[in-house]
Structures are given as structure tokens and as C-alpha cells.
Amino acid sequence: MRFPAISHPTTMAPSGSNSLIWFRKGLRIHDNPALEYAAKGSTALYPVFVIDPRYMEPDPSAFSPGSNRAGLNRIRFLLESLADLDLNLKKLGSRLLVLKGEPTDILFRCLSEWSIKRLCFEFDTEPYYQSLDDKVRKYATAAGIEIYSPVSHTLFNPADIIEKSFVKLAGEPSWTSSTLVSDLNRLPSVGNVGNCPIIEVPSIKELGYEDTPEDENTPFKGGESEGLRRLKASMENKEWVANFEKPKGDPSSFIKPATTVLSPYLKFGCLSSRYFYQCIQEVQRNCKKHTSPPVSLLGQLLWRDFFYTVAFGTPNFDQMKDNKICKQIPWKNDDELLAAWRDARTGFPWIDSIMMQLRKWGWMHHLARHCVACFLTRGDLFVHWEKGRDVFERLLIDSDWAINNANWMWLSCSSFFYQYNRIYSPISFGKKYDPNGNYIRHFLPILKDMPKEYIYEPWTAPMSIQVKAKCIIGKDYPKPVVDHNLASKECKEILYEAYELNKRLKGNLSGEDLKNLRNKHEEDKRPSKSKRLKQTTID
Ligand code: FAD
């Protein structure tokens, strides 16, 4: 099997010694080079997962008092993935050792108590893991422990791509001709665990979360087995795979989503992106005609790698300040509007039902994400993209540091995409796909009896209709928080000015410049200005 360039072991471990595989993402057996290497020639193999208290810390977006950084759906998905990994390891004569605590403390103790000579873990590009892994490397190197940390979360090695300045990105990944299904059929057994505090995979309640009834949980179950099953089901529909074309596809289709819903499995590494890529190639090889990147299914995986690479190579990628690829825009600091958006109370049923799907399922279609992100930022509310990013980060089951930040910059016209005069209508965009409003009726049952003529704009329904539908606007369901036409026009005006200033100052805007721009706009809303802007709305 050949893999993308990997970091090579620093020293050679004596064969017959103890190895530790530290799972973080990469919660799988298939295409797991760190696991394979850890198993090679070891007397005992310790498969470890550390439950990091960081994810149980208070929510940085202050979603609601007492809520945690990682939402319930994602933590549940993680625990299901761990239980599945444990089962799959058991089939190979091993098991998962779960520990809870500050990862470096736990790891250093295990390495020492179990006399580990080889430590293997998948390379991670996120700043949090980069800094954690630096500490681990230093400790292990000083202790004479061999380290093996291969790239296997992405198709390409982001460091290699940056070095080659993206020039060869269009080429094929080097491993595509090989099979990535693991031929592991037995793992070395787990050695004596001594006094290290091993626990079973905990329940959601044991991690301090309130459990919810089954029918209120996300329909997507975590784990490698489920990820591979889902992949297989998608690949069986060969015509669908070959004709996949984004951004086509119905964002309101929730019983049968229009895309694969493999993102949570890729996020946790329950599914290898390289194996997924290979399966798509296999289907395409046997089809006369198929779509191509960037719109094809293969293209979606390339987007994923692209964002991982840019994120890895851009300091301060997750913020506007000191981020050289991010336009400096004087976003509003309006907690009330933010809360209305976050809590599905904007009064626009299309927007609110998407936010309810996020809350209930932790997953929404890509175009649905487009609509709510555009609405919060450059479309209507003009709230900072970092605030929306925080809410997504907490609630998505596929929440992914690189992809989430990149897409928020994209949708807010802060980077990658700059056509700020193209705004998603919170009324007509959804109607085009779902004129009867079935998606809204499902996720916002308060509107389930609203006639279809009014379901996207219930504030326009005569009172007699509202009474009949048992939904009085302003009482049972909110009035719209903004007038879309006015709000979007204002957003375009201020973006026009912000873009001009970014151009003039070559992106070097100070906090004072942003404040002045905001104040100037507040004081000086000359109606004539909007005339010079092209008024295009994506219906
Ligand atoms: P498919 O269409 O079946 O695509 C297959 C895979 O390709 C996905 O699972 C995903 O890994 C990758 N992919 C698809 N679209 C994108 C994209 N635009 N950028 C990068 N990779 C992509 N995706 C996440 O995985 N995590 C996030 O935190 C995340 N946050 C987002 C925030 C915003 C504001 C927006 C607009 C999009 C975000 N996305 C995120 C990207 C995209 O919406 C999801 O990856 C996609 O909807 C997942 O569904 P799927 O697996 O059915 O996708």
C-alpha cells in the first residue's frame, strides 16, 4: 500500500516492544496507517482514546447557560463511534482503552507505566492538535520513544501541497491504485494496564449531558460500521454518483437527503476520505459519462482537501483579525439579532426551519447552510461570521475546524467568494424547491397548518387565516426581525464601502478604520448610493 508523504519514524523501535496507538480522529480500522504501523512487530498494543475535558467546557458562544462547547448530538455521535471502534478492535483480538482527562497528562502517564517504545497517531492539521502534538513529540523524543504520525485524514498532505504551491494539485493522489481496505486480521493483544484509570465508553449522562428521547436525536448514528454501510449504499446508486452535481440538489429534501451525509463520518475519521475517493473513482471508471470537479462528488472531496490546505497554511485562519486572506468588514455586534437567528426566531420560516434542523439533527444540506450563513452575515443581519461559526461549531455533528471556518468566510464574502450583491432570498429560494413548505412544516410544527400561499411569509396571512392555522404571528411565531429588502440593500452598501477601503488600504484596516466605516454608514445612509449597486437576488 502506498500513502501520501508521511512523517517517518525518528528511530527504529526494537521489535517485540510495546506500542501505543493514540486515536483522536481516524476512528476506524480500514486505511489506518498509524494502527497498522503500531501493530507491526509489537508484543503488546495499547489502543487509547482520551476523552478531553475541553469539549465539555462551557460553550464559548454562550448558547445557553450551562451548555457545553460540543453539542449533545456530536458527543453522542463520538461515543457511538468509540463503541463501534471498540467492537471492531475486539474482533481483531484487541479492545479500546478509554481514559478521561487532560490528554498530555494521561498520555505521559500511560507511556511511562506501560513502557511504550513506539507511539503512533494520525497527523492533525488543527492548531489545537498541532500544539498538543508538539508537547507529545518533545516528551516522547526525550524518553527515546519512536513516533510515527502519518497523514491519513486528507487525500493529500497539506504541507506537501503548500510546498508545491498547489501547482500539481490537479494530479492524482499517489495511493489511488492501491486498495485501502485493511488486510489486518489480528492485532497484538493489549498488555497489562496496571493502575492507569481505564473506563468503559461512557454514557452521554456520565459526561454531564442531559439525555433526550430517541425520537428527538439526530437520525445519523456514529461509527465506522455505519459510515461504511452508508458509503456502500451511496455507491450502489451508480448513476446518482456519476451524475452528482453541486450546487444542484434539493436542500429541503430531508427524508432522503440530496447528498451522501458522509460528512460526520469523515469528520471523525470513521470513514477514510481516501477510501471514499477510491470508491467514487471505481464507479466513474465503469460509467460512460460522469460529472467532473469541482461539481462532481470527487470534486467535493477535493474542496475538503483544498480547505484543509489553506487552513493549515494561513495563520489566524479562524478569525478576521490578522488573517491575511480575510477581508476586514465592520460587522455589527448585535446579540439580539444573533440570538434570534441562533434560536430559530427570525420570523422567516425558511431560515428558522434550517436552524431547527441544525439544533435537532446537527446536519443540514449545503445550500441550506448557505442560506442561513448568508442571512446572518452579508445578506440581512450583518452579524460577524465568527459568531455564526461558533454556533455551527457547537451544533454540527460534522463540525470541522478547517471546513467550517472556510465556508463561513466564503458565505460572508470575507474570502474565496466576493459577489456580495448575490444574496439568497429567505423567502423565494426555499419556495423554488418546496412550494408546499413540507420542510418548514416538519421542523417548525407551529406552522404546520399554515396554507402554502403564506408558509414562507406568514406575516402576510390575514388574521382569519392565522386563527384558522392556530398560529398568530407576533404571538405563536415571531414577526420578521428585519425587512429583507431594506436590510439586504444596506448590507450591500456597507460591503461596497468596506471592499473599497480594503482595496485602498491593501487590507491593512485598523480597528479604528472599521469603527469609522460603521459610524459613517450609520449616520449617512444616502439612498442614492444603493442605485449604483447591481440588485441581484438568488431566487
Ligand atoms: P456531499 O455533498 O455528499 O460531499 C461529500 C463530502 O465532501 C462531504 O462529506 C464533505 O466532507 C466534503 N464536502 C462537501 N462540500 C464541501 C465544502 N463546501 N467544503 C468542504 N468539504 C466539502 N462541512 C463539514 O464537513 N464540516 C463543517 O463544519 C462545515 N461547515 C459548513 C459551514 C457553512 C457555513 C457551509 C456553507 C458549509 C459547511 N460545510 C461543512 C460544508 C458542506 O455543507 C458539508 O460538508 C456538506 O453539506 C456535508 O454533507 P454531505 O456529506 O452529504 O456532502
XYZ file of C-alpha atoms and ligand atoms in Angstrom:
592
model
C 0.000 0.000 0.000
C 1.347 3.458 -0.814
C 0.335 6.573 1.066
C 0.934 10.294 0.657
C 4.249 11.538 2.021
C 4.324 10.778 5.687
C 6.478 11.771 8.600
C 8.928 8.974 9.038
C 9.717 7.309 12.345
C 12.515 9.146 14.133
C 14.204 5.971 15.385
C 13.536 2.295 14.825
C 11.811 0.575 17.724
C 13.230 -2.751 18.747
C 10.847 -5.438 17.508
C 8.869 -7.138 20.210
C 8.252 -3.981 22.250
C 5.092 -2.219 23.442
C 3.279 0.188 21.131
C 0.527 2.710 21.728
C -1.913 3.934 19.089
C -3.484 7.208 20.164
C -6.864 7.636 18.456
C -8.197 11.208 18.120
C -9.851 11.399 14.697
C -9.229 8.355 12.480
C -11.741 6.268 14.495
C -11.510 3.310 12.132
C -9.693 0.115 11.267
C -9.679 0.495 7.459
C -6.977 2.680 5.881
C -5.360 3.431 9.201
C -1.580 3.524 8.655
C -0.912 4.587 12.263
C -2.714 1.489 13.548
C -1.003 -0.793 11.051
C 2.417 0.521 11.950
C 1.707 0.320 15.683
C 0.712 -3.314 15.289
C 3.787 -4.307 13.302
C 6.135 -6.458 15.362
C 4.760 -5.298 18.730
C 4.451 -7.602 21.713
C 1.594 -5.598 23.177
C -0.545 -2.925 21.540
C -2.410 -0.305 23.597
C -5.244 1.359 21.590
C -6.057 4.545 23.520
C -8.696 7.249 23.284
C -8.585 10.147 25.746
C -11.825 11.993 26.474
C -10.625 15.581 26.505
C -12.488 17.777 29.047
C -12.059 20.681 26.587
C -15.195 19.570 24.761
C -17.236 19.583 27.927
C -16.146 23.140 28.777
C -18.733 25.951 28.776
C -19.967 26.954 25.353
C -17.825 29.854 24.031
C -20.791 31.156 22.025
C -22.828 31.325 25.281
C -25.552 29.353 23.553
C -27.422 28.909 26.787
C -26.267 28.892 30.378
C -24.629 25.626 31.331
C -24.344 24.277 27.796
C -21.118 22.694 26.607
C -18.670 23.517 23.843
C -19.621 20.411 21.881
C -23.345 19.902 21.389
C -25.169 16.786 22.523
C -25.622 15.316 19.037
C -21.913 15.443 18.261
C -20.837 13.991 21.606
C -23.380 11.207 21.174
C -22.015 10.564 17.673
C -18.486 10.403 19.112
C -19.498 7.938 21.856
C -21.248 5.720 19.301
C -18.106 5.858 17.163
C -15.951 4.817 20.130
C -18.264 1.927 20.988
C -18.094 0.759 17.370
C -14.308 1.082 17.296
C -14.083 -0.966 20.491
C -16.247 -3.669 18.899
C -14.161 -3.725 15.728
C -10.927 -3.900 17.739
C -12.364 -6.784 19.759
C -12.975 -8.696 16.531
C -9.209 -8.417 15.960
C -8.307 -9.643 19.453
C -7.809 -6.187 20.963
C -10.008 -3.539 22.630
C -10.234 0.206 23.105
C -8.776 1.728 26.274
C -10.750 4.864 27.147
C -9.332 7.360 29.618
C -10.586 10.742 30.697
C -8.543 13.855 31.469
C -6.060 16.366 30.115
C -4.630 14.480 27.093
C -0.920 15.113 27.705
C -1.110 14.202 31.423
C -2.895 10.970 30.588
C -0.660 10.120 27.689
C 2.634 10.733 29.504
C 1.466 8.531 32.369
C 0.451 5.701 30.012
C 3.681 5.919 28.010
C 5.710 5.610 31.178
C 3.644 2.987 33.062
C 3.301 0.721 30.044
C 6.949 1.083 28.968
C 5.880 2.142 25.485
C 8.622 2.138 22.859
C 6.522 3.209 19.866
C 3.814 5.879 19.763
C 1.591 6.220 16.680
C -1.053 8.840 15.968
C -2.572 10.369 12.840
C -1.151 13.747 11.830
C -3.602 16.560 12.599
C -3.513 20.000 10.991
C -5.729 21.826 13.528
C -3.878 24.383 15.676
C -5.176 22.764 18.870
C -3.662 19.397 17.937
C -0.528 20.952 16.459
C 0.304 22.463 19.825
C -0.719 19.318 21.743
C 1.333 17.143 19.415
C 4.393 19.363 19.810
C 4.362 18.694 23.552
C 3.875 14.984 22.986
C 6.710 14.826 20.474
C 9.078 16.606 22.846
C 8.222 14.270 25.699
C 8.444 11.125 23.590
C 11.693 12.130 21.922
C 13.310 12.851 25.309
C 12.102 9.462 26.548
C 13.545 7.665 23.498
C 10.118 6.644 22.194
C 9.742 6.194 18.444
C 6.998 8.400 16.931
C 5.025 7.672 13.802
C 2.468 10.291 12.748
C 1.230 9.728 9.174
C -1.120 11.900 7.140
C -4.314 9.920 6.575
C -7.187 12.294 7.311
C -6.957 14.011 3.915
C -6.273 12.911 0.333
C -3.051 14.896 0.114
C -0.517 16.044 2.656
C -1.323 19.770 3.153
C 2.350 20.529 3.863
C 3.395 18.957 0.534
C 0.725 20.866 -1.365
C 1.818 24.179 0.142
C 5.408 23.418 -0.714
C 4.428 22.735 -4.320
C 2.292 25.931 -4.347
C -0.778 23.987 -5.459
C 0.748 23.578 -8.912
C 0.388 19.838 -9.020
C -2.852 19.627 -7.087
C -4.741 18.640 -10.204
C -2.722 15.416 -10.358
C -3.851 12.141 -8.891
C -3.087 11.274 -5.270
C -0.213 8.791 -5.216
C -2.098 5.987 -3.479
C -5.170 5.706 -5.710
C -4.202 2.490 -7.407
C -3.886 0.595 -4.146
C -6.620 -0.859 -2.040
C -7.224 0.904 1.213
C -9.318 -1.769 2.851
C -7.214 -3.055 5.682
C -5.862 -6.591 5.494
C -5.386 -6.611 9.274
C -6.907 -9.794 10.615
C -5.325 -9.912 14.044
C -3.844 -7.295 16.359
C -1.337 -7.875 19.178
C -3.224 -8.182 22.446
C -3.448 -5.375 24.978
C -0.756 -5.625 27.672
C -1.159 -5.169 31.399
C -2.794 -1.779 32.031
C -1.542 -1.524 35.620
C -3.032 1.367 37.579
C -3.991 3.579 34.641
C -7.648 4.599 35.118
C -9.259 2.833 32.148
C -13.009 3.333 31.805
C -15.703 1.867 29.580
C -17.001 4.095 26.767
C -19.082 6.459 28.940
C -22.746 7.251 28.505
C -23.856 10.705 27.485
C -25.131 11.280 31.027
C -21.789 10.331 32.538
C -20.280 13.189 30.541
C -22.722 15.624 32.115
C -25.201 15.904 29.225
C -28.957 15.640 29.619
C -30.136 12.677 27.573
C -33.062 13.230 25.216
C -35.735 10.810 23.956
C -34.638 8.692 20.980
C -37.019 10.379 18.505
C -35.504 13.803 19.242
C -31.952 12.720 18.442
C -30.122 13.046 15.177
C -31.054 10.195 12.811
C -27.347 9.689 11.985
C -25.599 7.059 14.078
C -21.861 7.254 14.687
C -19.181 4.682 13.866
C -17.042 3.102 11.174
C -19.559 0.300 10.537
C -22.366 2.779 9.872
C -20.055 5.039 7.806
C -19.031 2.119 5.556
C -22.637 0.962 5.274
C -23.717 4.453 4.246
C -20.869 4.709 1.745
C -21.799 1.357 0.202
C -25.461 2.386 -0.086
C -24.459 5.633 -1.854
C -22.070 3.860 -4.227
C -24.700 1.296 -5.218
C -26.604 4.053 -6.970
C -24.005 4.334 -9.718
C -25.990 6.686 -11.910
C -26.501 9.066 -8.998
C -22.770 9.047 -8.202
C -21.803 9.600 -11.840
C -24.289 12.468 -12.303
C -23.707 14.149 -8.936
C -23.598 17.877 -9.499
C -23.328 20.515 -6.819
C -24.890 23.028 -6.321
C -27.820 21.150 -7.875
C -29.835 19.131 -5.359
C -32.771 19.950 -3.147
C -31.803 21.470 0.227
C -35.305 20.880 1.603
C -35.235 17.136 0.993
C -34.855 15.736 4.493
C -36.422 12.259 4.354
C -33.967 11.352 1.632
C -31.150 13.923 1.731
C -29.848 15.018 -1.668
C -26.202 14.360 -0.732
C -24.349 11.463 0.935
C -24.408 12.673 4.597
C -20.938 11.207 4.988
C -19.510 14.425 6.467
C -19.823 13.390 10.135
C -18.058 10.080 9.344
C -15.271 11.943 7.548
C -15.011 14.461 10.361
C -14.313 11.794 12.980
C -12.375 9.669 10.519
C -14.865 6.794 10.850
C -14.571 6.816 7.064
C -11.309 7.369 5.199
C -11.591 10.164 2.616
C -9.035 8.249 0.535
C -11.181 5.110 0.521
C -14.252 7.217 -0.316
C -12.302 8.812 -3.200
C -11.248 5.419 -4.492
C -14.820 4.101 -4.401
C -16.057 7.079 -6.443
C -13.262 6.537 -8.975
C -14.264 2.906 -9.268
C -17.866 3.879 -10.079
C -16.736 6.527 -12.572
C -14.404 4.104 -14.348
C -17.366 1.912 -15.150
C -19.625 4.732 -16.379
C -19.666 6.095 -19.909
C -20.180 9.672 -18.719
C -19.740 11.371 -15.384
C -19.526 14.877 -13.941
C -16.120 16.385 -13.088
C -14.602 18.517 -10.311
C -15.451 20.977 -8.889
C -19.138 19.953 -9.074
C -18.781 16.139 -9.014
C -18.740 14.013 -5.864
C -14.996 13.566 -6.287
C -14.826 17.364 -6.510
C -16.441 17.651 -3.053
C -13.551 15.705 -1.557
C -11.113 17.986 -3.361
C -12.857 21.012 -1.809
C -12.343 19.381 1.549
C -8.628 18.952 0.908
C -8.351 22.460 -0.502
C -9.812 23.982 2.670
C -7.611 21.808 4.891
C -4.567 23.015 2.996
C -5.456 26.719 3.077
C -6.351 26.462 6.761
C -3.049 24.755 7.553
C -1.071 27.398 5.672
C -2.897 30.509 6.948
C -2.071 31.921 10.385
C -5.186 33.033 12.309
C -7.427 31.269 9.802
C -10.276 31.162 12.318
C -10.579 34.924 12.817
C -10.912 38.131 10.812
C -8.125 39.956 12.645
C -4.584 39.281 11.405
C -5.885 36.831 8.827
C -4.331 37.810 5.517
C -6.912 36.088 3.336
C -9.891 37.631 5.137
C -11.499 40.934 4.131
C -11.829 43.394 7.004
C -15.507 44.219 7.374
C -17.189 46.311 10.103
C -19.638 43.636 11.235
C -22.308 44.570 13.770
C -22.175 43.397 17.328
C -25.853 42.677 17.827
C -26.509 39.918 20.327
C -30.269 40.182 19.963
C -30.209 39.509 16.236
C -27.650 36.762 16.778
C -29.875 35.110 19.390
C -32.935 35.339 17.124
C -31.007 33.584 14.344
C -29.439 31.010 16.656
C -32.730 30.158 18.375
C -34.758 29.915 15.139
C -36.780 33.063 15.915
C -36.055 35.299 12.914
C -39.661 35.169 11.702
C -38.519 33.810 8.312
C -39.756 30.205 8.303
C -37.196 29.023 5.720
C -34.313 30.328 7.870
C -35.823 29.171 11.163
C -36.569 25.651 9.948
C -32.952 25.238 8.807
C -31.762 26.404 12.225
C -34.160 23.898 13.822
C -32.735 21.121 11.668
C -29.294 22.153 12.890
C -30.445 22.011 16.503
C -32.306 18.692 16.153
C -30.180 16.813 13.641
C -26.795 18.542 13.677
C -26.739 18.307 9.883
C -28.232 20.329 7.026
C -27.815 20.329 3.251
C -25.022 22.511 1.901
C -27.389 25.052 0.284
C -29.419 25.285 3.474
C -26.167 26.178 5.267
C -25.571 28.775 2.547
C -28.938 30.393 3.188
C -28.613 30.747 6.967
C -24.966 31.840 6.850
C -25.709 34.453 4.203
C -28.756 35.663 6.162
C -26.782 36.115 9.402
C -23.904 37.946 7.772
C -23.893 39.839 4.473
C -27.481 39.091 3.457
C -29.591 40.575 6.213
C -28.373 40.811 9.806
C -24.759 41.873 9.219
C -23.561 39.933 12.279
C -19.918 38.783 12.395
C -19.255 35.443 10.664
C -17.208 34.303 13.686
C -20.401 34.331 15.797
C -22.242 32.135 13.318
C -19.208 29.885 13.033
C -19.292 29.350 16.819
C -22.925 28.256 16.720
C -22.248 25.828 13.848
C -19.097 24.593 15.574
C -21.095 23.647 18.603
C -24.161 22.131 16.955
C -22.999 20.410 13.762
C -22.172 16.724 14.064
C -19.727 17.219 11.194
C -18.248 20.377 12.771
C -14.783 20.618 11.292
C -12.316 23.383 12.126
C -10.914 23.943 8.619
C -14.106 23.418 6.612
C -16.389 25.375 8.901
C -14.175 28.455 9.093
C -13.539 28.366 5.352
C -17.215 28.159 4.473
C -18.158 30.949 6.878
C -15.568 33.177 5.230
C -16.930 32.136 1.845
C -20.570 32.819 2.656
C -19.870 36.153 4.344
C -17.829 37.251 1.286
C -14.793 37.603 3.535
C -12.698 35.238 1.413
C -12.865 32.819 -1.554
C -16.125 34.353 -2.901
C -16.723 38.066 -3.387
C -20.035 38.581 -5.180
C -21.703 40.279 -2.244
C -24.562 41.523 -4.404
C -25.771 37.935 -4.847
C -27.963 37.327 -1.833
C -30.137 34.318 -1.029
C -33.751 35.354 -0.624
C -35.056 33.982 2.704
C -38.469 33.720 1.036
C -38.285 32.650 -2.596
C -35.149 30.470 -2.550
C -36.698 27.695 -0.453
C -40.085 28.012 -2.185
C -38.497 27.075 -5.501
C -37.647 23.603 -4.149
C -40.527 23.023 -1.768
C -43.588 25.100 -2.721
C -45.802 23.321 -0.228
C -43.388 24.024 2.639
C -43.122 20.391 3.825
C -39.643 21.018 5.240
C -40.910 24.007 7.232
C -43.953 22.060 8.473
C -41.671 19.281 9.694
C -39.074 21.366 11.531
C -41.429 24.160 12.646
C -44.634 22.323 13.548
C -46.195 25.566 14.805
C -46.646 26.420 11.110
C -47.914 23.020 10.038
C -51.458 24.242 9.292
C -50.460 27.451 7.542
C -51.725 27.415 3.921
C -48.957 27.055 1.388
C -49.654 30.547 -0.011
C -48.377 32.029 3.258
C -45.973 29.486 4.655
C -42.836 31.345 3.527
C -44.264 34.758 4.584
C -46.772 34.016 7.356
C -46.852 37.683 8.452
C -48.762 38.432 5.253
C -51.579 35.996 6.105
C -54.886 37.674 7.012
C -55.802 37.315 10.682
C -58.646 34.916 9.861
C -56.128 32.560 8.223
C -53.723 32.864 11.160
C -56.545 31.988 13.572
C -57.560 29.002 11.466
C -53.931 27.832 11.286
C -53.642 28.217 15.086
C -50.602 30.396 14.624
C -50.865 34.109 15.368
C -47.846 35.963 14.033
C -46.196 38.003 16.762
C -47.572 35.646 19.424
C -47.145 31.992 18.419
C -44.464 32.645 15.821
C -42.349 35.831 15.583
C -42.720 38.665 13.125
C -39.694 39.039 10.817
C -36.712 40.593 12.630
C -35.864 42.715 9.573
C -37.402 43.877 6.332
C -35.413 41.707 3.933
C -35.408 44.179 1.036
C -34.177 47.076 3.150
C -31.728 45.033 5.198
C -30.098 43.384 2.209
C -29.759 46.735 0.444
C -27.999 48.198 3.471
C -25.700 45.202 3.717
C -24.666 45.642 0.096
C -23.977 49.336 0.614
C -21.700 48.832 3.559
C -19.926 45.920 1.878
C -19.313 48.092 -1.157
C -17.608 50.651 1.054
C -15.692 48.067 3.036
C -14.388 46.464 -0.166
C -13.304 49.875 -1.478
C -11.435 50.615 1.733
C -9.834 47.163 1.761
C -8.644 47.847 -1.778
C -7.311 51.295 -0.927
C -5.519 50.219 2.254
C -4.464 46.837 0.822
C -6.336 45.044 3.566
C -4.489 46.840 6.353
C -7.522 48.253 8.140
C -7.211 49.091 11.803
C -9.952 48.653 14.395
C -10.423 52.427 14.199
C -10.938 52.283 10.395
C -13.638 49.670 10.859
C -15.329 51.694 13.574
C -15.289 54.829 11.432
C -16.741 52.962 8.490
C -19.541 51.588 10.635
C -20.299 55.037 12.153
C -20.175 56.741 8.787
C -22.648 54.267 7.407
C -24.990 54.619 10.370
C -25.046 58.421 10.032
C -25.017 58.687 6.294
C -27.496 56.344 4.665
C -27.823 58.138 1.364
C -30.490 56.321 -0.666
C -28.873 57.279 -3.950
C -25.851 55.148 -3.134
C -27.734 51.925 -3.465
C -28.543 52.749 -7.078
C -25.017 52.130 -8.206
C -25.171 48.566 -6.882
C -26.464 45.778 -9.025
C -29.536 44.417 -7.259
C -29.386 40.704 -7.768
C -31.117 38.238 -5.544
C -30.728 34.487 -5.876
C -34.338 33.336 -6.083
P -21.539 15.606 -0.043
O -22.113 16.596 -0.953
O -22.061 14.208 -0.106
O -19.997 15.668 -0.151
C -19.112 14.626 0.257
C -18.074 15.189 1.186
O -17.328 16.226 0.567
C -18.638 15.826 2.422
O -18.969 14.872 3.389
C -17.531 16.756 2.843
O -16.523 16.092 3.568
C -16.956 17.205 1.520
N -17.556 18.496 1.175
C -18.720 18.735 0.561
N -18.925 20.059 0.415
C -17.862 20.672 0.963
C -17.478 22.020 1.111
N -18.218 23.050 0.673
N -16.321 22.281 1.737
C -15.536 21.279 2.173
N -15.844 19.990 2.059
C -16.991 19.681 1.456
N -18.729 20.633 6.191
C -18.168 19.921 7.174
O -17.800 18.758 6.945
N -17.972 20.453 8.418
C -18.353 21.732 8.733
O -18.140 22.192 9.851
C -18.981 22.509 7.705
N -19.405 23.763 7.957
C -20.002 24.491 6.942
C -20.428 25.804 7.209
C -21.053 26.553 6.225
C -21.478 27.963 6.513
C -21.275 25.993 4.949
C -21.951 26.763 3.871
C -20.842 24.695 4.674
C -20.194 23.941 5.652
N -19.722 22.628 5.389
C -19.155 21.905 6.412
C -19.632 22.117 4.007
C -20.802 21.283 3.486
O -22.019 21.952 3.719
C -20.851 19.898 4.108
O -19.595 19.262 4.015
C -21.869 19.006 3.374
O -23.128 19.612 3.341
C -21.926 17.676 4.087
O -22.916 16.867 3.548
P -22.562 15.568 2.720
O -21.614 14.718 3.460
O -23.858 14.979 2.333
O -21.823 16.202 1.467
